[in-house]
Structures are given as C-alpha cells and as structure tokens.
C-alpha cells in the first residue's frame, strides 16, 4: 500500500516538491495549491485519504495547525532553511554593499550558528521567527520597520511576503529550502506514513473489567449493576473516540475492538490513566485493563486472551500483549502516576520511531550524552527543534546539563546533556 502525502503551498512551491517526490516509489503525492489561506478551510478537512502532510513553509502549516486541520504528528514543513539562506547571502553580497538583513522564519539560534564563520560574523542578521500563524501583512510590516530603520535587505521564506515587497520596490530575495532538505522531509514523511499504515493494520482489543472489593455475593447485586450503568456512558465515549466496536460482556467485563493506530493516538496524549481514574471515582469499583495487539483478528484474540489471563491471575492493573507477544504490565500506582504511551515510555517531542533512532544512536556511540547538534542529526530535524526538545527534557528531569563542548571555529560552546531515560 502506498503512502498518501498531501503537499500544501503556493502552486510553484507545490510543483517543485512534487517534481522531487516522483523519485519516491512508495508514496503518492496529492497537490493542494492555494492563492488565499482561506481556501485551505475547505480543502484540508475533506482530504481524509492523506496519511501525512508536507507544507511548503511555516505560514500555511501554522494556519492549519491553529485550526486543528492537522496535528504535529501528521504534518510538517522543511525547517532547515540555512543552506538556502547561504545561497541568497552570497548573491546579495555580490549585488549590494548592505550589511543589514531582515530575515523571517529562520530561528535566531540557527543564524548565530551561521555566524560562527568569521566571514559572516560582521553581518547584521536580524531574525523574525514565530511559532504560530501570522498574516503576511504582519510579517511584511516587521520587515519594513528594519528597511526604514537600517536600510536592510529583506530575505524571506514566504512567497506572499516576497511578492508584496517586490511590488513595493523593496530589495527582497526569496529563501527556499534546498533540494536535499525537501528530499529529507519527504523521506521522513514516508517513514512516518508507513508507520501509520502499519499501526492502522494492527488489530487492538481493549478489555476493561470492573471489580468490587466486597464479598462475592455482592458482585451480582442490583447495587453493582447500578454502578456499572453509571460508568457505561464514559466507556462508550472512550470507544467512540478510538473509533472502536463496543461490546458489553457482562459480569463487569467490557471489550472494545479497534486498531493500534487509533488507540495509540489516545495513549500518546496520556488520557487513559485519567479515564481509568474517572471510572473508579464514578463507580466506586476497581478498574483493570488489558490490551492485545495482533496482525490478524485471530492473533489479536489470542494476545487479548493472554492479557486477560494475566489480568485475572496477577495483582496488576494494566497489561499489554503486543503483536510480537511481548508482555508489559504496570500496577495501579505506576499507571496513575505515569502517562503510559506504548510498551515503552516515549519522552515528549519524540515519536516511537524517533525514540528507536535515539536508542540506536546511544547504543552504537556507547554514551547517553549528546548535544543539540547530535540530536538534530539523529532526528533529521532543525537545530531549533533539537534545542527546544532538550530544554523540555531538562525541565521534566529527563535530561541534565553535564558540560560544554568547545568547537574548533569561533562561536559559543555547545551544551552537553546527559539523558536519564536511555
């Protein structure tokens, strides 16, 4: 099965990406070109066949992200504009004597790294970076402030900003992601799309049992049945959210048939522990849960039965038997204090696939210490994303600063982090 990738942007940007995507046999590319962002309100929600989205830049990406048409898991844009910026800087330095530049989209930290080169250190590179949607007019006005104040030359990654300033007679150059960055973005989406398809193909059987701590005779009482009726709407809502088929078996057992992809979207948000806690508060009954995964319905039924058997025989609250027959279980305290995501805890900022890449890197390099540049290379992400991710891990206690790495060329030393979860 081919991976469907939607490419979103102005027509010429979309055409450029599609020309590169034709070299990937595993993917089918669908163009979504627009003139005004409002056109995306109709196009994106209707494209339910798309597995992954590639936006030409941050403006359409944040526009759709803010409107919840896409998520950070199924959409991205080429973030590493630095090679394209270098090309345009060389061109500008040949054509003008200006040493002041107004730059959008590219993060200030990436520009600082660029200026580690002595040749570029004398340039005044002023960055306008943003993590949410701004209109083109807002960005144009920010550029014009520096044009009027410093006589700056504008370097923009946004087509609409480029066209607006060009028509005003402003000296402006368009910065585009390099061919290599586009190909890497497509390859990353191909891998993520393949993972999505794989997970969607895996059957998941979720079994929930409600138990009373009272004597056995009360297990079948009217009081017990009233308690079960109170929580049934909550369980039914959970089944609806994971697009599952709901079956009430009786004697406190509830089963939901869904796919691994649908279930993991719920797990990754850390909502399942809260769901179980809510069920227990509403009913006054003890809730325990098992999950069985299988590549076929028969295998999923078999894994589910293993998980249910473990649930009955052991004093535990959470059991997962995956498609490889690996069993993972936690007790109540661990379940309610940890946002369990998969059979292995996935730190914020990482998908299970990227966690695997990071674990392999640490294994082969025989260390759990790395810099933002190392993480950037492992994840094939932007330097800004790598730095932000490490800062997140540091704040949550998953990483700790242990030193600095001095580089040969002039510039700031790189911070070395020790990962506590590897």
Short mmCIF file of C-alpha atoms in Angstrom, two decimals:
data_model
loop_
_atom_site.label_atom_id
_atom_site.label_comp_id
_atom_site.label_asym_id
_atom_site.label_seq_id
_atom_site.Cartn_x
_atom_site.Cartn_y
_atom_site.Cartn_z
CA UNK A 1 0.00 0.00 0.00
CA UNK A 2 1.37 3.41 -0.98
CA UNK A 3 1.65 6.31 1.46
CA UNK A 4 -0.51 9.31 0.54
CA UNK A 5 1.26 12.62 1.13
CA UNK A 6 -0.54 15.92 0.69
CA UNK A 7 1.68 18.82 -0.41
CA UNK A 8 0.32 22.24 0.56
CA UNK A 9 1.54 25.64 -0.64
CA UNK A 10 1.52 28.16 -3.48
CA UNK A 11 1.46 26.47 -6.88
CA UNK A 12 5.14 26.93 -7.81
CA UNK A 13 6.28 25.60 -4.40
CA UNK A 14 3.97 22.60 -4.67
CA UNK A 15 5.18 21.87 -8.21
CA UNK A 16 8.81 21.92 -7.02
CA UNK A 17 8.14 19.45 -4.23
CA UNK A 18 6.09 17.14 -6.44
CA UNK A 19 8.91 17.01 -9.01
CA UNK A 20 11.20 15.67 -6.27
CA UNK A 21 8.56 13.34 -4.85
CA UNK A 22 8.26 11.48 -8.14
CA UNK A 23 11.56 9.76 -7.28
CA UNK A 24 9.93 8.02 -4.28
CA UNK A 25 8.18 4.84 -5.42
CA UNK A 26 6.45 4.20 -2.08
CA UNK A 27 4.48 7.44 -1.98
CA UNK A 28 1.62 9.03 -3.88
CA UNK A 29 1.63 12.82 -3.80
CA UNK A 30 -1.53 14.94 -3.91
CA UNK A 31 -1.18 18.68 -4.63
CA UNK A 32 -3.11 21.24 -2.58
CA UNK A 33 -2.17 24.62 -4.01
CA UNK A 34 -3.91 27.83 -2.99
CA UNK A 35 -3.92 31.57 -3.53
CA UNK A 36 -5.53 32.52 -0.22
CA UNK A 37 -5.20 30.65 3.05
CA UNK A 38 -8.98 30.62 3.48
CA UNK A 39 -9.12 28.10 0.60
CA UNK A 40 -7.46 25.58 2.93
CA UNK A 41 -10.54 25.64 5.19
CA UNK A 42 -12.34 23.60 2.56
CA UNK A 43 -9.50 21.53 1.07
CA UNK A 44 -7.67 20.06 4.07
CA UNK A 45 -10.55 18.69 6.22
CA UNK A 46 -12.06 16.99 3.15
CA UNK A 47 -8.84 15.09 2.31
CA UNK A 48 -9.35 12.14 4.64
CA UNK A 49 -7.23 9.86 2.43
CA UNK A 50 -3.99 11.68 3.29
CA UNK A 51 -1.59 9.93 5.71
CA UNK A 52 0.94 12.77 6.07
CA UNK A 53 1.02 16.48 5.16
CA UNK A 54 4.03 18.43 3.86
CA UNK A 55 3.61 22.21 3.86
CA UNK A 56 5.79 24.48 1.77
CA UNK A 57 6.52 26.68 4.77
CA UNK A 58 5.51 27.72 8.30
CA UNK A 59 2.67 30.08 7.36
CA UNK A 60 0.26 27.52 5.85
CA UNK A 61 1.45 24.94 8.41
CA UNK A 62 0.61 27.11 11.43
CA UNK A 63 -2.61 28.27 9.77
CA UNK A 64 -3.85 24.67 9.51
CA UNK A 65 -2.39 23.64 12.88
CA UNK A 66 -4.16 26.50 14.68
CA UNK A 67 -7.44 25.47 13.07
CA UNK A 68 -6.76 21.82 14.05
CA UNK A 69 -6.96 20.63 10.45
CA UNK A 70 -3.66 18.80 11.06
CA UNK A 71 -1.53 17.76 14.03
CA UNK A 72 2.18 17.92 14.81
CA UNK A 73 2.26 14.14 14.32
CA UNK A 74 0.88 14.09 10.77
CA UNK A 75 2.17 17.38 9.35
CA UNK A 76 5.46 19.24 8.95
CA UNK A 77 7.36 21.68 6.75
CA UNK A 78 11.04 21.86 5.72
CA UNK A 79 12.61 23.58 8.71
CA UNK A 80 16.24 23.83 7.69
CA UNK A 81 16.42 26.91 5.50
CA UNK A 82 20.05 27.67 6.37
CA UNK A 83 21.55 26.29 3.11
CA UNK A 84 19.07 28.39 1.11
CA UNK A 85 19.92 31.42 3.23
CA UNK A 86 23.63 30.99 2.50
CA UNK A 87 22.95 30.91 -1.24
CA UNK A 88 20.97 34.14 -1.10
CA UNK A 89 23.51 35.86 1.19
CA UNK A 90 26.27 35.16 -1.31
CA UNK A 91 24.09 36.53 -4.09
CA UNK A 92 23.21 39.68 -2.13
CA UNK A 93 26.80 40.35 -1.07
CA UNK A 94 27.79 40.27 -4.73
CA UNK A 95 24.99 42.60 -5.78
CA UNK A 96 24.95 45.10 -2.90
CA UNK A 97 27.13 46.68 -0.22
CA UNK A 98 24.49 46.34 2.50
CA UNK A 99 25.46 44.63 5.72
CA UNK A 100 21.98 44.69 7.30
CA UNK A 101 19.48 41.92 6.60
CA UNK A 102 15.92 41.35 7.76
CA UNK A 103 15.18 37.60 7.80
CA UNK A 104 11.95 35.77 8.60
CA UNK A 105 11.17 32.14 9.53
CA UNK A 106 14.75 31.08 10.36
CA UNK A 107 15.40 30.79 14.08
CA UNK A 108 17.88 33.19 15.69
CA UNK A 109 19.89 30.27 17.10
CA UNK A 110 20.47 28.90 13.59
CA UNK A 111 21.61 32.34 12.44
CA UNK A 112 24.01 32.53 15.39
CA UNK A 113 25.47 29.18 14.36
CA UNK A 114 25.80 30.51 10.82
CA UNK A 115 27.76 33.50 12.12
CA UNK A 116 30.34 31.25 13.75
CA UNK A 117 32.03 31.66 10.39
CA UNK A 118 34.28 34.71 10.58
CA UNK A 119 33.25 35.89 7.11
CA UNK A 120 29.61 36.21 8.16
CA UNK A 121 30.23 37.41 11.72
CA UNK A 122 30.35 41.07 10.61
CA UNK A 123 26.85 40.97 9.08
CA UNK A 124 23.84 42.27 10.98
CA UNK A 125 21.36 39.40 10.52
CA UNK A 126 18.03 40.29 12.18
CA UNK A 127 15.59 37.39 12.55
CA UNK A 128 11.77 37.31 12.79
CA UNK A 129 10.92 33.80 13.94
CA UNK A 130 7.47 32.68 15.04
CA UNK A 131 5.75 29.55 16.34
CA UNK A 132 2.21 30.46 15.35
CA UNK A 133 0.29 31.83 12.39
CA UNK A 134 0.79 35.47 11.40
CA UNK A 135 -0.70 37.10 8.34
CA UNK A 136 1.64 38.04 5.51
CA UNK A 137 0.84 41.72 6.14
CA UNK A 138 2.10 41.46 9.73
CA UNK A 139 5.39 39.93 8.58
CA UNK A 140 5.73 42.49 5.77
CA UNK A 141 5.37 45.33 8.30
CA UNK A 142 8.07 43.83 10.53
CA UNK A 143 10.43 43.74 7.57
CA UNK A 144 9.60 47.31 6.53
CA UNK A 145 10.43 48.60 10.02
CA UNK A 146 14.02 47.36 9.58
CA UNK A 147 14.16 48.53 5.97
CA UNK A 148 13.30 52.08 7.07
CA UNK A 149 15.48 51.98 10.20
CA UNK A 150 18.61 50.25 8.86
CA UNK A 151 18.20 50.16 5.10
CA UNK A 152 18.04 46.39 5.46
CA UNK A 153 17.79 43.96 2.58
CA UNK A 154 14.91 41.51 3.10
CA UNK A 155 15.41 37.73 2.93
CA UNK A 156 12.06 35.95 3.18
CA UNK A 157 10.97 32.32 3.11
CA UNK A 158 7.34 33.27 2.43
CA UNK A 159 6.09 33.66 -1.13
CA UNK A 160 3.31 36.12 -0.35
CA UNK A 161 5.72 38.34 1.61
CA UNK A 162 8.18 38.21 -1.28
CA UNK A 163 5.58 39.22 -3.87
CA UNK A 164 4.19 42.04 -1.70
CA UNK A 165 7.61 43.58 -1.02
CA UNK A 166 8.75 43.13 -4.62
CA UNK A 167 5.72 45.07 -5.85
CA UNK A 168 6.53 47.87 -3.37
CA UNK A 169 10.03 48.16 -4.83
CA UNK A 170 11.76 46.81 -1.70
CA UNK A 171 15.03 44.96 -2.21
CA UNK A 172 13.92 41.44 -1.36
CA UNK A 173 15.19 37.92 -2.03
CA UNK A 174 13.34 34.63 -1.67
CA UNK A 175 14.92 31.91 0.50
CA UNK A 176 13.86 28.36 -0.33
CA UNK A 177 14.65 25.03 1.29
CA UNK A 178 17.37 23.15 -0.56
CA UNK A 179 16.66 20.11 -2.66
CA UNK A 180 18.36 17.95 -0.03
CA UNK A 181 16.12 19.31 2.76
CA UNK A 182 12.99 18.69 0.70
CA UNK A 183 14.08 15.14 -0.06
CA UNK A 184 14.82 14.51 3.63
CA UNK A 185 11.39 15.90 4.57
CA UNK A 186 9.70 13.62 2.06
CA UNK A 187 11.70 10.63 3.28
CA UNK A 188 10.76 11.37 6.91
CA UNK A 189 7.08 11.62 5.99
CA UNK A 190 7.37 8.39 4.02
CA UNK A 191 8.67 6.62 7.13
CA UNK A 192 6.02 8.18 9.38
CA UNK A 193 3.31 7.32 6.87
CA UNK A 194 4.49 3.72 6.71
CA UNK A 195 4.37 3.53 10.50
CA UNK A 196 0.82 4.94 10.45
CA UNK A 197 -0.34 2.39 7.87
CA UNK A 198 1.31 -0.43 9.83
CA UNK A 199 -0.37 0.62 13.07
CA UNK A 200 -3.72 1.05 11.34
CA UNK A 201 -3.43 -2.53 10.07
CA UNK A 202 -2.82 -3.97 13.56
CA UNK A 203 -5.96 -5.05 15.39
CA UNK A 204 -6.28 -3.90 19.01
CA UNK A 205 -8.62 -5.48 21.55
CA UNK A 206 -9.14 -3.49 24.75
CA UNK A 207 -10.71 -5.30 27.71
CA UNK A 208 -11.84 -3.45 30.83
CA UNK A 209 -13.05 -5.20 33.97
CA UNK A 210 -14.74 -3.59 36.96
CA UNK A 211 -14.36 -5.42 40.27
CA UNK A 212 -15.79 -4.93 43.73
CA UNK A 213 -13.67 -5.30 46.83
CA UNK A 214 -16.75 -6.56 48.68
CA UNK A 215 -17.82 -10.17 49.18
CA UNK A 216 -18.57 -12.32 46.12
CA UNK A 217 -22.37 -12.26 46.72
CA UNK A 218 -22.41 -8.54 46.07
CA UNK A 219 -20.64 -8.95 42.70
CA UNK A 220 -24.04 -9.68 41.10
CA UNK A 221 -26.25 -7.39 43.20
CA UNK A 222 -28.56 -4.63 41.91
CA UNK A 223 -26.25 -2.11 43.56
CA UNK A 224 -23.36 -3.39 41.47
CA UNK A 225 -25.42 -3.21 38.27
CA UNK A 226 -26.42 0.41 39.04
CA UNK A 227 -22.74 1.30 39.44
CA UNK A 228 -21.95 -0.27 36.08
CA UNK A 229 -24.75 1.70 34.42
CA UNK A 230 -23.29 4.94 35.80
CA UNK A 231 -19.91 4.40 34.10
CA UNK A 232 -21.17 2.85 30.87
CA UNK A 233 -21.58 6.25 29.08
CA UNK A 234 -17.93 7.06 29.93
CA UNK A 235 -16.75 3.72 28.48
CA UNK A 236 -18.97 4.20 25.44
CA UNK A 237 -17.48 7.66 24.84
CA UNK A 238 -13.97 6.16 25.04
CA UNK A 239 -14.96 3.55 22.44
CA UNK A 240 -16.29 6.30 20.18
CA UNK A 241 -13.10 8.36 20.48
CA UNK A 242 -10.92 5.44 19.39
CA UNK A 243 -13.46 4.52 16.68
CA UNK A 244 -13.95 1.10 18.22
CA UNK A 245 -16.68 -1.53 18.24
CA UNK A 246 -18.08 -1.77 21.77
CA UNK A 247 -19.27 -5.00 23.43
CA UNK A 248 -20.59 -5.34 26.98
CA UNK A 249 -19.88 -8.93 28.01
CA UNK A 250 -21.47 -8.88 31.46
CA UNK A 251 -20.04 -9.60 34.91
CA UNK A 252 -18.15 -6.30 34.77
CA UNK A 253 -16.32 -7.00 31.51
CA UNK A 254 -16.27 -4.56 28.57
CA UNK A 255 -14.43 -5.12 25.29
CA UNK A 256 -13.61 -2.64 22.51
CA UNK A 257 -12.29 -3.68 19.09
CA UNK A 258 -10.21 -1.03 17.31
CA UNK A 259 -6.78 -0.58 15.67
CA UNK A 260 -3.40 0.14 17.19
CA UNK A 261 -3.21 3.46 15.33
CA UNK A 262 -6.50 4.71 16.80
CA UNK A 263 -5.66 3.50 20.30
CA UNK A 264 -2.13 4.91 20.37
CA UNK A 265 -3.41 8.36 19.43
CA UNK A 266 -5.33 8.19 22.73
CA UNK A 267 -2.41 6.68 24.64
CA UNK A 268 0.12 9.24 23.43
CA UNK A 269 -1.95 12.03 24.96
CA UNK A 270 -1.69 10.34 28.36
CA UNK A 271 -5.50 10.19 28.69
CA UNK A 272 -6.01 6.52 29.52
CA UNK A 273 -4.80 6.70 33.15
CA UNK A 274 -7.20 9.61 33.70
CA UNK A 275 -10.02 7.61 32.09
CA UNK A 276 -9.50 4.68 34.47
CA UNK A 277 -9.29 7.03 37.45
CA UNK A 278 -12.61 8.64 36.37
CA UNK A 279 -14.31 5.25 36.02
CA UNK A 280 -13.18 4.25 39.51
CA UNK A 281 -14.37 7.54 41.03
CA UNK A 282 -17.79 7.29 39.37
CA UNK A 283 -18.44 3.65 40.21
CA UNK A 284 -16.54 3.03 43.40
CA UNK A 285 -15.29 -0.13 41.68
CA UNK A 286 -11.73 -1.15 40.93
CA UNK A 287 -10.94 -0.91 37.19
CA UNK A 288 -8.30 -3.01 35.44
CA UNK A 289 -7.44 -3.04 31.77
CA UNK A 290 -5.76 -5.30 29.21
CA UNK A 291 -4.76 -4.70 25.58
CA UNK A 292 -3.98 -7.33 22.98
CA UNK A 293 -2.46 -6.45 19.58
CA UNK A 294 -2.38 -8.70 16.52
CA UNK A 295 -1.62 -8.57 12.82
CA UNK A 296 -4.85 -10.52 12.25
CA UNK A 297 -8.13 -10.79 14.16
CA UNK A 298 -7.18 -14.31 15.24
CA UNK A 299 -3.78 -13.23 16.56
CA UNK A 300 -5.31 -10.23 18.36
CA UNK A 301 -7.88 -12.51 20.02
CA UNK A 302 -5.06 -14.83 21.13
CA UNK A 303 -2.94 -11.97 22.54
CA UNK A 304 -6.01 -10.49 24.22
CA UNK A 305 -6.78 -13.79 25.93
CA UNK A 306 -3.18 -13.96 27.19
CA UNK A 307 -3.52 -10.43 28.56
CA UNK A 308 -6.85 -11.22 30.23
CA UNK A 309 -5.42 -14.37 31.79
CA UNK A 310 -2.52 -12.38 33.25
CA UNK A 311 -5.01 -9.80 34.48
CA UNK A 312 -7.03 -12.47 36.32
CA UNK A 313 -4.06 -14.29 37.84
CA UNK A 314 -1.77 -11.41 38.81
CA UNK A 315 -2.44 -8.42 41.07
CA UNK A 316 -1.80 -5.84 38.41
CA UNK A 317 -3.94 -3.19 36.74
CA UNK A 318 -2.57 -2.77 33.23
CA UNK A 319 -1.46 -5.47 30.78
CA UNK A 320 -0.36 -5.15 27.16
CA UNK A 321 0.49 -8.08 24.90
CA UNK A 322 1.77 -6.70 21.60
CA UNK A 323 1.92 -8.28 18.14
CA UNK A 324 5.36 -9.76 18.96
CA UNK A 325 3.92 -11.42 22.14
CA UNK A 326 5.92 -9.10 24.40
CA UNK A 327 4.06 -8.56 27.69
CA UNK A 328 4.16 -5.25 29.55
CA UNK A 329 2.33 -4.61 32.81
CA UNK A 330 2.08 -1.91 35.49
CA UNK A 331 0.40 -1.70 38.88
CA UNK A 332 -2.17 0.91 39.88
CA UNK A 333 0.33 3.38 41.36
CA UNK A 334 2.53 3.33 38.25
CA UNK A 335 -0.49 3.61 35.97
CA UNK A 336 -1.94 6.68 37.65
CA UNK A 337 1.40 8.47 38.05
CA UNK A 338 2.70 7.85 34.55
CA UNK A 339 1.27 8.76 31.15
CA UNK A 340 1.76 5.35 29.62
CA UNK A 341 2.13 5.73 25.88
CA UNK A 342 3.29 2.44 24.47
CA UNK A 343 5.12 -0.59 25.84
CA UNK A 344 8.00 1.85 26.36
CA UNK A 345 7.66 5.40 27.69
CA UNK A 346 8.18 7.92 24.89
CA UNK A 347 9.66 11.28 26.01
CA UNK A 348 7.89 14.46 24.84
CA UNK A 349 8.95 15.59 21.38
CA UNK A 350 9.63 12.05 20.13
CA UNK A 351 7.59 9.56 18.18
CA UNK A 352 8.18 5.85 18.94
CA UNK A 353 10.12 5.65 15.66
CA UNK A 354 12.42 8.54 16.63
CA UNK A 355 12.88 7.08 20.11
CA UNK A 356 14.16 3.93 18.42
CA UNK A 357 16.61 6.02 16.36
CA UNK A 358 17.87 7.76 19.50
CA UNK A 359 18.28 4.46 21.38
CA UNK A 360 20.26 3.02 18.46
CA UNK A 361 22.48 6.12 18.37
CA UNK A 362 23.25 5.88 22.09
CA UNK A 363 23.89 2.14 21.79
CA UNK A 364 26.33 2.47 18.88
CA UNK A 365 28.12 5.50 20.32
CA UNK A 366 28.24 3.85 23.78
CA UNK A 367 27.09 7.01 25.57
CA UNK A 368 23.92 8.66 26.79
CA UNK A 369 25.39 12.15 26.44
CA UNK A 370 24.78 14.37 23.42
CA UNK A 371 24.43 17.97 22.18
CA UNK A 372 21.59 19.63 20.30
CA UNK A 373 23.62 19.18 17.11
CA UNK A 374 23.85 15.42 17.78
CA UNK A 375 20.10 15.19 18.36
CA UNK A 376 19.48 17.23 15.21
CA UNK A 377 21.46 14.70 13.17
CA UNK A 378 19.74 11.71 14.78
CA UNK A 379 16.20 13.04 14.23
CA UNK A 380 16.95 14.81 10.93
CA UNK A 381 15.22 17.86 12.42
CA UNK A 382 16.00 21.55 12.73
CA UNK A 383 18.59 22.67 15.29
CA UNK A 384 15.93 24.81 16.93
CA UNK A 385 13.65 21.79 17.42
CA UNK A 386 16.53 19.77 18.89
CA UNK A 387 17.39 22.55 21.36
CA UNK A 388 13.77 23.02 22.37
CA UNK A 389 13.35 19.25 22.87
CA UNK A 390 16.44 19.02 25.11
CA UNK A 391 15.21 22.00 27.14
CA UNK A 392 11.86 20.22 27.59
CA UNK A 393 13.62 17.09 28.78
CA UNK A 394 15.78 19.09 31.17
CA UNK A 395 12.72 20.81 32.68
CA UNK A 396 10.95 17.47 33.16
CA UNK A 397 14.03 15.76 34.65
CA UNK A 398 14.65 13.51 31.65
CA UNK A 399 17.97 15.19 30.83
CA UNK A 400 20.67 17.09 32.71
CA UNK A 401 23.40 19.51 31.63
CA UNK A 402 26.75 17.93 32.33
CA UNK A 403 29.23 20.15 30.48
CA UNK A 404 30.12 22.03 27.32
CA UNK A 405 31.76 21.03 24.06
CA UNK A 406 34.17 23.58 22.64
CA UNK A 407 34.20 23.65 18.84
CA UNK A 408 37.24 24.46 16.72
CA UNK A 409 35.84 27.56 14.99
CA UNK A 410 34.91 30.71 16.87
CA UNK A 411 31.49 30.71 18.46
CA UNK A 412 29.61 29.58 21.53
CA UNK A 413 30.44 26.19 23.07
CA UNK A 414 27.77 23.53 22.70
CA UNK A 415 25.89 22.34 25.79
CA UNK A 416 26.23 18.62 26.55
CA UNK A 417 23.20 16.86 28.04
CA UNK A 418 23.01 13.51 29.78
CA UNK A 419 19.82 11.55 29.04
CA UNK A 420 18.25 9.89 32.08
CA UNK A 421 15.83 7.66 30.15
CA UNK A 422 18.39 5.80 27.99
#
